[in-house]
Tab-separated table of C-alpha atoms and ligand atoms in Angstrom:
chain	number	residue	atom	x	y	z
A	1	MET	CA	0.000	0.000	0.000
A	2	MET	CA	1.058	3.571	-0.474
A	3	THR	CA	2.856	4.744	2.640
A	4	THR	CA	1.522	7.899	4.174
A	5	ARG	CA	2.112	9.369	7.618
A	6	CYS	CA	-1.168	8.650	9.313
A	7	PRO	CA	-3.092	10.236	12.120
A	8	ALA	CA	-4.718	7.669	14.431
A	9	GLU	CA	-8.177	8.056	12.871
A	10	VAL	CA	-6.829	6.820	9.579
A	11	SER	CA	-4.836	3.836	10.775
A	12	GLU	CA	-7.938	1.701	11.248
A	13	VAL	CA	-9.046	2.182	7.663
A	14	GLN	CA	-5.483	1.618	6.512
A	15	ALA	CA	-5.440	-1.688	8.375
A	16	LEU	CA	-8.706	-2.678	6.681
A	17	ILE	CA	-7.163	-1.952	3.283
A	18	ALA	CA	-3.855	-3.641	4.168
A	19	ASP	CA	-5.913	-6.688	5.092
A	20	ALA	CA	-7.796	-6.642	1.767
A	21	LEU	CA	-4.804	-6.123	-0.547
A	22	PRO	CA	-3.557	-9.740	-0.256
A	23	ARG	CA	-7.076	-10.836	-1.262
A	24	VAL	CA	-6.875	-8.513	-4.263
A	25	GLN	CA	-3.538	-10.075	-5.049
A	26	ARG	CA	-5.048	-13.555	-4.880
A	27	VAL	CA	-7.806	-12.560	-7.316
A	28	PHE	CA	-5.110	-11.136	-9.593
A	29	ASP	CA	-2.935	-14.272	-9.443
A	30	GLU	CA	-5.836	-16.697	-9.889
A	31	GLN	CA	-7.033	-14.805	-12.938
A	32	LEU	CA	-3.646	-15.084	-14.616
A	33	ALA	CA	-2.960	-18.703	-13.632
A	34	SER	CA	-1.910	-20.830	-16.588
A	35	ASP	CA	-1.095	-24.498	-17.153
A	36	LEU	CA	1.973	-23.400	-19.115
A	37	PRO	CA	5.134	-22.879	-17.043
A	38	SER	CA	6.493	-20.295	-19.503
A	39	VAL	CA	3.365	-18.149	-19.056
A	40	THR	CA	3.382	-18.623	-15.280
A	41	ARG	CA	7.026	-17.536	-15.159
A	42	LEU	CA	6.330	-14.310	-17.040
A	43	CYS	CA	3.280	-13.499	-14.892
A	44	ALA	CA	5.330	-14.118	-11.751
A	45	HIS	CA	7.906	-11.674	-13.063
A	46	VAL	CA	5.227	-9.014	-13.550
A	47	GLY	CA	4.538	-9.451	-9.828
A	48	ARG	CA	7.962	-7.886	-9.235
A	49	TYR	CA	6.718	-4.622	-10.787
A	50	ARG	CA	4.129	-4.308	-8.044
A	51	GLY	CA	4.776	-1.091	-6.250
A	52	LYS	CA	2.652	1.149	-4.145
A	53	MET	CA	-0.592	-0.538	-5.265
A	54	LEU	CA	-1.909	2.985	-5.774
A	55	ARG	CA	-4.840	2.010	-8.011
A	56	PRO	CA	-6.140	-0.923	-5.924
A	57	THR	CA	-5.775	1.162	-2.767
A	58	LEU	CA	-7.792	3.944	-4.365
A	59	VAL	CA	-10.563	1.517	-5.374
A	60	LEU	CA	-10.820	0.279	-1.790
A	61	ALA	CA	-10.434	3.680	-0.097
A	62	CYS	CA	-13.027	5.329	-2.380
A	63	GLY	CA	-15.327	2.373	-1.735
A	64	LEU	CA	-15.015	2.949	2.004
A	65	ALA	CA	-15.334	6.730	1.651
A	66	GLU	CA	-18.617	6.261	-0.189
A	67	GLY	CA	-20.087	4.955	3.019
A	68	ARG	CA	-19.317	1.260	3.066
A	69	ARG	CA	-17.920	-0.098	6.289
A	70	GLU	CA	-16.446	-3.132	4.652
A	71	ILE	CA	-14.765	-4.157	1.464
A	72	GLY	CA	-16.745	-6.567	-0.693
A	73	ARG	CA	-15.862	-9.024	-3.450
A	74	GLU	CA	-16.794	-6.473	-6.125
A	75	HIS	CA	-14.301	-3.945	-4.723
A	76	GLU	CA	-11.586	-6.592	-4.714
A	77	VAL	CA	-12.303	-7.652	-8.286
A	78	CYS	CA	-12.283	-4.021	-9.489
A	79	ALA	CA	-9.037	-3.392	-7.613
A	80	ALA	CA	-7.419	-6.422	-9.296
A	81	VAL	CA	-8.781	-5.361	-12.699
A	82	CYS	CA	-7.319	-1.839	-12.373
A	83	GLU	CA	-3.938	-3.247	-11.347
A	84	MET	CA	-4.001	-5.683	-14.270
A	85	VAL	CA	-4.766	-2.945	-16.800
A	86	HIS	CA	-1.988	-0.881	-15.216
A	87	MET	CA	0.501	-3.768	-15.490
A	88	ALA	CA	-0.501	-4.306	-19.139
A	89	THR	CA	0.256	-0.656	-19.902
A	90	LEU	CA	3.632	-0.846	-18.132
A	91	VAL	CA	4.703	-3.975	-20.007
A	92	HIS	CA	3.756	-2.336	-23.316
A	93	ASP	CA	5.206	1.028	-22.283
A	94	ASP	CA	8.598	-0.555	-21.605
A	95	VAL	CA	8.612	-1.872	-25.178
A	96	LEU	CA	7.837	1.589	-26.546
A	97	ASP	CA	10.433	3.234	-24.292
A	98	GLU	CA	13.011	0.470	-24.836
A	99	ALA	CA	13.398	0.472	-21.064
A	100	ASP	CA	15.543	-2.214	-19.496
A	101	THR	CA	14.651	-1.836	-15.809
A	102	ARG	CA	11.427	-1.416	-13.871
A	103	ARG	CA	11.228	-1.521	-10.104
A	104	ARG	CA	14.838	-2.620	-10.022
A	105	ALA	CA	13.976	-5.738	-12.038
A	106	PRO	CA	14.740	-6.361	-15.706
A	107	THR	CA	11.841	-5.535	-18.010
A	108	ILE	CA	10.079	-8.327	-19.899
A	109	ASN	CA	11.313	-6.870	-23.192
A	110	ARG	CA	14.893	-7.021	-21.978
A	111	MET	CA	14.546	-10.562	-20.636
A	112	ASN	CA	12.364	-12.150	-23.300
A	113	GLY	CA	12.283	-9.687	-26.172
A	114	ASN	CA	9.630	-7.363	-27.540
A	115	GLU	CA	7.434	-10.116	-28.994
A	116	SER	CA	6.905	-11.782	-25.618
A	117	ALA	CA	6.341	-8.422	-23.920
A	118	VAL	CA	3.675	-7.389	-26.436
A	119	ILE	CA	1.811	-10.673	-26.073
A	120	LEU	CA	2.160	-10.711	-22.299
A	121	GLY	CA	0.643	-7.212	-22.194
A	122	ASP	CA	-2.219	-8.565	-24.325
A	123	TYR	CA	-2.593	-11.531	-21.941
A	124	LEU	CA	-2.899	-9.112	-19.012
A	125	ILE	CA	-5.428	-6.836	-20.686
A	126	ALA	CA	-7.491	-9.820	-21.852
A	127	GLY	CA	-7.326	-11.174	-18.288
A	128	ALA	CA	-8.623	-7.857	-16.961
A	129	TYR	CA	-11.656	-7.873	-19.313
A	130	HIS	CA	-12.406	-11.485	-18.528
A	131	LEU	CA	-12.200	-10.823	-14.807
A	132	CYS	CA	-14.529	-7.830	-14.808
A	133	SER	CA	-16.963	-9.713	-17.017
A	134	THR	CA	-17.441	-12.192	-14.146
A	135	LEU	CA	-19.269	-9.486	-12.175
A	136	ASP	CA	-23.084	-9.475	-12.134
A	137	THR	CA	-23.166	-6.007	-13.601
A	138	GLN	CA	-21.983	-5.206	-17.112
A	139	ALA	CA	-21.295	-1.607	-16.107
A	140	VAL	CA	-17.747	-2.278	-14.891
A	141	ALA	CA	-16.678	-4.061	-18.096
A	142	LEU	CA	-18.128	-1.195	-20.140
A	143	GLU	CA	-16.096	1.329	-18.157
A	144	VAL	CA	-12.901	-0.735	-18.269
A	145	GLY	CA	-13.236	-1.108	-22.052
A	146	ARG	CA	-13.886	2.590	-22.548
A	147	VAL	CA	-10.963	3.651	-20.363
A	148	SER	CA	-8.566	1.154	-21.986
A	149	MET	CA	-9.360	2.764	-25.338
A	150	THR	CA	-8.654	6.161	-23.778
A	151	LEU	CA	-5.239	4.981	-22.520
A	152	CYS	CA	-4.299	3.690	-25.945
A	153	ALA	CA	-5.520	6.891	-27.632
A	154	GLY	CA	-3.389	8.940	-25.208
A	155	GLU	CA	-0.361	6.845	-26.003
A	156	LEU	CA	-1.028	7.142	-29.754
A	157	LEU	CA	-1.328	10.916	-29.444
A	158	GLN	CA	1.985	10.971	-27.567
A	159	LEU	CA	3.644	8.838	-30.224
A	160	SER	CA	2.400	11.145	-32.958
A	161	ARG	CA	4.088	14.113	-31.237
A	162	ARG	CA	7.454	12.508	-30.425
A	163	GLY	CA	10.337	14.821	-31.195
A	164	ASP	CA	7.962	17.712	-31.787
A	165	PHE	CA	9.452	20.704	-29.974
A	166	SER	CA	6.372	22.791	-30.674
A	167	LEU	CA	4.172	20.607	-28.415
A	168	ASP	CA	1.994	22.956	-26.373
A	169	GLU	CA	0.803	22.674	-22.812
A	170	ALA	CA	-2.798	21.890	-23.733
A	171	THR	CA	-1.728	18.897	-25.817
A	172	TYR	CA	0.668	17.706	-23.107
A	173	LEU	CA	-2.202	17.794	-20.601
A	174	GLU	CA	-4.472	16.004	-23.065
A	175	ILE	CA	-1.891	13.207	-23.343
A	176	VAL	CA	-1.435	12.964	-19.582
A	177	ASP	CA	-5.164	13.051	-18.955
A	178	ARG	CA	-5.675	10.089	-21.258
A	179	LYS	CA	-2.586	7.936	-20.775
A	180	THR	CA	-2.418	8.179	-16.955
A	181	ALA	CA	-5.264	10.071	-15.308
A	182	ALA	CA	-8.087	8.131	-16.977
A	183	LEU	CA	-7.108	4.872	-15.241
A	184	ILE	CA	-6.695	6.500	-11.825
A	185	ALA	CA	-10.092	8.186	-12.300
A	186	LEU	CA	-11.543	4.782	-13.216
A	187	ALA	CA	-10.119	3.205	-10.039
A	188	CYS	CA	-11.704	5.899	-7.861
A	189	GLY	CA	-15.032	5.797	-9.697
A	190	LEU	CA	-15.274	1.997	-9.587
A	191	GLY	CA	-14.618	1.980	-5.838
A	192	ALA	CA	-17.519	4.365	-5.264
A	193	ARG	CA	-19.725	2.543	-7.764
A	194	CYS	CA	-19.196	-0.783	-5.948
A	195	SER	CA	-20.416	0.919	-2.766
A	196	GLY	CA	-23.646	1.882	-4.491
A	197	ALA	CA	-22.829	5.454	-5.569
A	198	ASP	CA	-25.002	6.875	-8.288
A	199	ALA	CA	-23.331	6.475	-11.689
A	200	GLY	CA	-24.482	9.946	-12.765
A	201	ASP	CA	-23.457	13.233	-11.260
A	202	GLY	CA	-26.092	13.055	-8.557
A	203	GLY	CA	-28.446	15.213	-10.578
A	204	SER	CA	-26.853	18.406	-9.309
A	205	GLY	CA	-24.604	18.957	-12.302
A	206	GLY	CA	-21.945	19.843	-9.765
A	207	GLY	CA	-21.059	16.193	-9.401
A	208	GLY	CA	-22.283	13.782	-6.789
A	209	GLY	CA	-22.126	10.010	-6.834
A	210	VAL	CA	-19.402	8.394	-8.883
A	211	SER	CA	-18.328	11.489	-10.787
A	212	ARG	CA	-16.837	13.384	-7.845
A	213	PHE	CA	-14.550	10.433	-7.105
A	214	GLU	CA	-13.638	10.251	-10.791
A	215	ARG	CA	-12.734	13.941	-10.773
A	216	PHE	CA	-10.648	13.383	-7.635
A	217	GLY	CA	-8.809	10.548	-9.413
A	218	ARG	CA	-8.353	12.504	-12.626
A	219	GLU	CA	-6.670	15.439	-10.849
A	220	LEU	CA	-4.499	13.055	-8.826
A	221	GLY	CA	-3.540	11.254	-12.017
A	222	ILE	CA	-2.466	14.453	-13.738
A	223	ALA	CA	-0.448	15.475	-10.671
A	224	PHE	CA	1.064	11.978	-10.540
A	225	GLN	CA	2.261	12.087	-14.149
A	226	ILE	CA	3.665	15.625	-13.834
A	227	GLN	CA	5.636	14.412	-10.803
A	228	ASP	CA	6.719	11.276	-12.705
A	229	ASP	CA	7.943	13.470	-15.551
A	230	LEU	CA	9.829	15.709	-13.115
A	231	LEU	CA	11.518	12.655	-11.627
A	232	ASP	CA	12.506	11.487	-15.116
A	233	LEU	CA	14.385	14.781	-15.446
A	234	THR	CA	15.753	15.283	-11.959
A	235	GLY	CA	15.563	11.908	-10.157
A	236	ARG	CA	18.177	9.223	-9.735
A	237	ALA	CA	17.762	5.839	-11.402
A	238	GLY	CA	18.989	4.176	-8.196
A	239	ASP	CA	16.137	5.737	-6.197
A	240	LEU	CA	13.496	5.227	-8.865
A	241	GLY	CA	14.376	1.633	-9.744
A	242	LYS	CA	13.968	2.503	-13.440
A	243	PRO	CA	16.052	4.453	-15.940
A	244	THR	CA	15.855	8.246	-16.000
A	245	GLY	CA	15.975	10.518	-19.015
A	246	LYS	CA	13.673	8.228	-21.018
A	247	ASP	CA	11.247	11.037	-21.923
A	248	LEU	CA	14.128	13.061	-23.333
A	249	GLU	CA	15.642	10.100	-25.137
A	250	LYS	CA	12.293	9.316	-26.760
A	251	GLY	CA	11.584	12.922	-27.696
A	252	LYS	CA	8.675	13.293	-25.253
A	253	LEU	CA	8.381	16.917	-24.229
A	254	THR	CA	7.189	17.335	-20.643
A	255	LEU	CA	5.793	20.273	-18.715
A	256	PRO	CA	8.989	22.005	-17.487
A	257	ILE	CA	10.491	21.946	-20.980
A	258	ILE	CA	7.257	23.157	-22.606
A	259	ARG	CA	7.033	26.026	-20.065
A	260	HIS	CA	10.718	26.875	-20.473
A	261	LEU	CA	10.488	27.018	-24.267
A	262	ALA	CA	7.271	29.061	-24.126
A	263	SER	CA	8.915	31.883	-22.180
A	264	ALA	CA	12.524	31.603	-23.385
A	265	THR	CA	14.455	34.331	-25.169
A	266	PRO	CA	15.720	33.281	-28.615
A	267	MET	CA	19.138	32.621	-27.068
A	268	GLU	CA	17.724	30.478	-24.241
A	269	ARG	CA	15.577	28.658	-26.727
A	270	GLY	CA	18.569	27.879	-28.913
A	271	ARG	CA	20.509	26.586	-25.895
A	272	MET	CA	17.617	24.363	-24.811
A	273	LEU	CA	17.127	22.936	-28.302
A	274	ARG	CA	20.837	22.101	-28.451
A	275	LEU	CA	20.625	20.349	-25.078
A	276	LEU	CA	17.593	18.409	-26.305
A	277	GLU	CA	19.647	17.123	-29.221
A	278	SER	CA	21.937	15.139	-26.894
A	279	PRO	CA	19.676	14.557	-23.893
A	280	LEU	CA	21.392	11.458	-22.545
A	281	THR	CA	24.778	13.007	-21.947
A	282	ARG	CA	23.420	16.423	-20.989
A	283	ARG	CA	20.432	15.589	-18.735
A	284	GLU	CA	21.954	17.277	-15.690
A	285	GLU	CA	22.831	20.413	-17.629
A	286	LEU	CA	19.338	20.443	-19.051
A	287	ALA	CA	17.711	20.017	-15.633
A	288	ALA	CA	19.918	22.789	-14.211
A	289	GLU	CA	18.819	25.121	-16.993
A	290	LEU	CA	15.158	24.312	-16.280
A	291	ALA	CA	15.708	24.908	-12.576
A	292	ARG	CA	17.405	28.245	-13.269
A	293	SER	CA	14.530	29.503	-15.370
A	294	GLY	CA	11.960	28.459	-12.745
A	295	ALA	CA	10.351	25.905	-15.076
A	296	ILE	CA	10.869	23.005	-12.631
A	297	ASP	CA	9.238	24.929	-9.772
A	298	SER	CA	6.438	26.051	-12.029
A	299	ALA	CA	5.636	22.458	-13.091
A	300	ARG	CA	5.768	21.316	-9.497
A	301	GLN	CA	3.390	24.135	-8.566
A	302	THR	CA	0.952	22.908	-11.212
A	303	ALA	CA	1.106	19.385	-9.752
A	304	LEU	CA	0.336	20.791	-6.300
A	305	GLU	CA	-2.579	22.808	-7.702
A	306	ARG	CA	-3.982	19.691	-9.354
A	307	VAL	CA	-3.837	17.883	-6.013
A	308	GLU	CA	-5.778	20.733	-4.416
A	309	ARG	CA	-8.366	20.583	-7.201
A	310	GLY	CA	-8.670	16.858	-6.595
A	311	LYS	CA	-9.250	17.376	-2.900
A	312	ARG	CA	-11.925	19.967	-3.644
A	313	ALA	CA	-13.754	17.465	-5.856
A	314	ILE	CA	-14.523	15.314	-2.808
A	315	GLU	CA	-15.338	18.199	-0.469
A	316	GLY	CA	-18.977	17.135	-0.520
A	317	VAL	CA	-18.199	13.566	0.575
A	318	GLU	CA	-19.108	13.042	4.201
A	319	ASP	CA	-16.064	13.224	6.498
A	320	SER	CA	-14.718	9.827	7.477
A	321	PRO	CA	-11.370	8.134	8.149
A	322	ALA	CA	-11.457	6.768	4.572
A	323	LYS	CA	-11.884	10.277	3.185
A	324	ALA	CA	-9.016	11.463	5.414
A	325	LEU	CA	-6.872	8.680	3.921
A	326	LEU	CA	-7.770	9.836	0.397
A	327	LEU	CA	-6.665	13.367	1.264
A	328	LEU	CA	-3.357	12.063	2.631
A	329	MET	CA	-2.830	9.950	-0.472
A	330	ALA	CA	-3.427	13.009	-2.625
A	331	ASP	CA	-0.542	14.816	-0.896
A	332	ALA	CA	1.682	11.740	-1.133
A	333	VAL	CA	1.337	11.681	-4.937
A	334	VAL	CA	3.418	14.852	-5.269
A	335	ASP	CA	5.635	14.358	-2.220
A	336	ARG	CA	7.095	11.132	-3.547
A	337	THR	CA	10.655	10.867	-4.746
A	338	ARG	CA	10.198	7.503	-6.488
B	1	FPP	C1	3.873	5.226	-18.459
B	1	FPP	O1	4.413	6.404	-18.911
B	1	FPP	C2	2.820	4.741	-19.419
B	1	FPP	C3	1.503	5.016	-19.343
B	1	FPP	C4	0.969	5.846	-18.255
B	1	FPP	C5	0.498	4.518	-20.322
B	1	FPP	C6	1.021	3.542	-21.329
B	1	FPP	C7	-0.091	3.071	-22.203
B	1	FPP	C8	0.111	2.243	-23.221
B	1	FPP	C9	1.459	1.722	-23.563
B	1	FPP	C10	-1.051	1.814	-24.069
B	1	FPP	C11	-1.298	0.335	-23.904
B	1	FPP	C12	-2.583	0.172	-23.253
B	1	FPP	C13	-3.152	-1.016	-22.876
B	1	FPP	C14	-4.545	-0.979	-22.409
B	1	FPP	C15	-2.430	-2.309	-22.884
B	1	FPP	P1	5.919	6.778	-18.639
B	1	FPP	O2	6.790	6.153	-19.677
B	1	FPP	O3	6.000	8.241	-18.486
B	1	FPP	O4	6.171	6.120	-17.199
B	1	FPP	P2	7.380	5.234	-16.679
B	1	FPP	O5	8.417	6.229	-16.315
B	1	FPP	O6	6.870	4.508	-15.463
B	1	FPP	O7	7.807	4.309	-17.758
B	2	MG	MG1	8.032	4.529	-19.738
């Protein structure tokens, strides 16, 4: 589970979630079980990518914040489904990024090649659809299908703009909203939905029911990706357990660079474009330049603002220890260093 410093009121709900996560894990493992040792071996390796369990934790915490005292089978299935979709995207993403390490473990593409990684990602996504189709309601499968399309569309948009130094902030946010925030929004919305929240906006237009949790998740997701992108520029591979500088290497412009270029003098712009031409050897120089111009701080400020917007989205949710945990998790998204 995501580690957050917890006041006493929250520790009980944290314990409830910590108790449920191994059950989520069991659902996950059972769904992927295969009679073929080669498939089992690859799935076991994916288990090493498990990190903070952010998405499953959000499903369960939003479920509890929506007024449920306990976590039911539906919450656990949705939590496992969200984690499975997430794992599928990571396995595919590492192919696209030609990444060799994730969570300090070799990537599937490095160990078994791109072909195996692509098909394993397909196995995971197919497993996720199959699993959510076991639920009585069709609503979850419909949402999971819709959001998976959104993730792919976000990734396709990003691919189409690789190496494009004219990428603007609105398009960057569009990419982030789709490739990352949509799944985190789904996790939050499904948690609330499984606790009986109204699928609409509560009729108020201002957002009740499921939609306020989705908006909370969407803002958190955007903040999460901005922070992830900052760490790609300024973090250390040893701390992150994955390579840094991948965005630069793959020609993905991220928020600090977009902001820097937007306000740069022609000379600063020329210097930045030259640094972007050899990003691997000049990452530190590049990050220092972005820090000097205030672009790093400005991106970080945007991540913090998104967290605040997320918190405001659930203002109307009745106060509870689960809601307090959600607010703590929101802060943790931008405080993390890995
Ligand atoms: C991580 O980005 C990647 C994503 C958030 C989304 C990737 C989505 C796909 C590859 C589409 C495939 C979708 C399905 C449904 C299988 P990043 O490279 O910035 O993060 P990282 O630093 O953790 O690699
Ligand atoms: Mg990547």
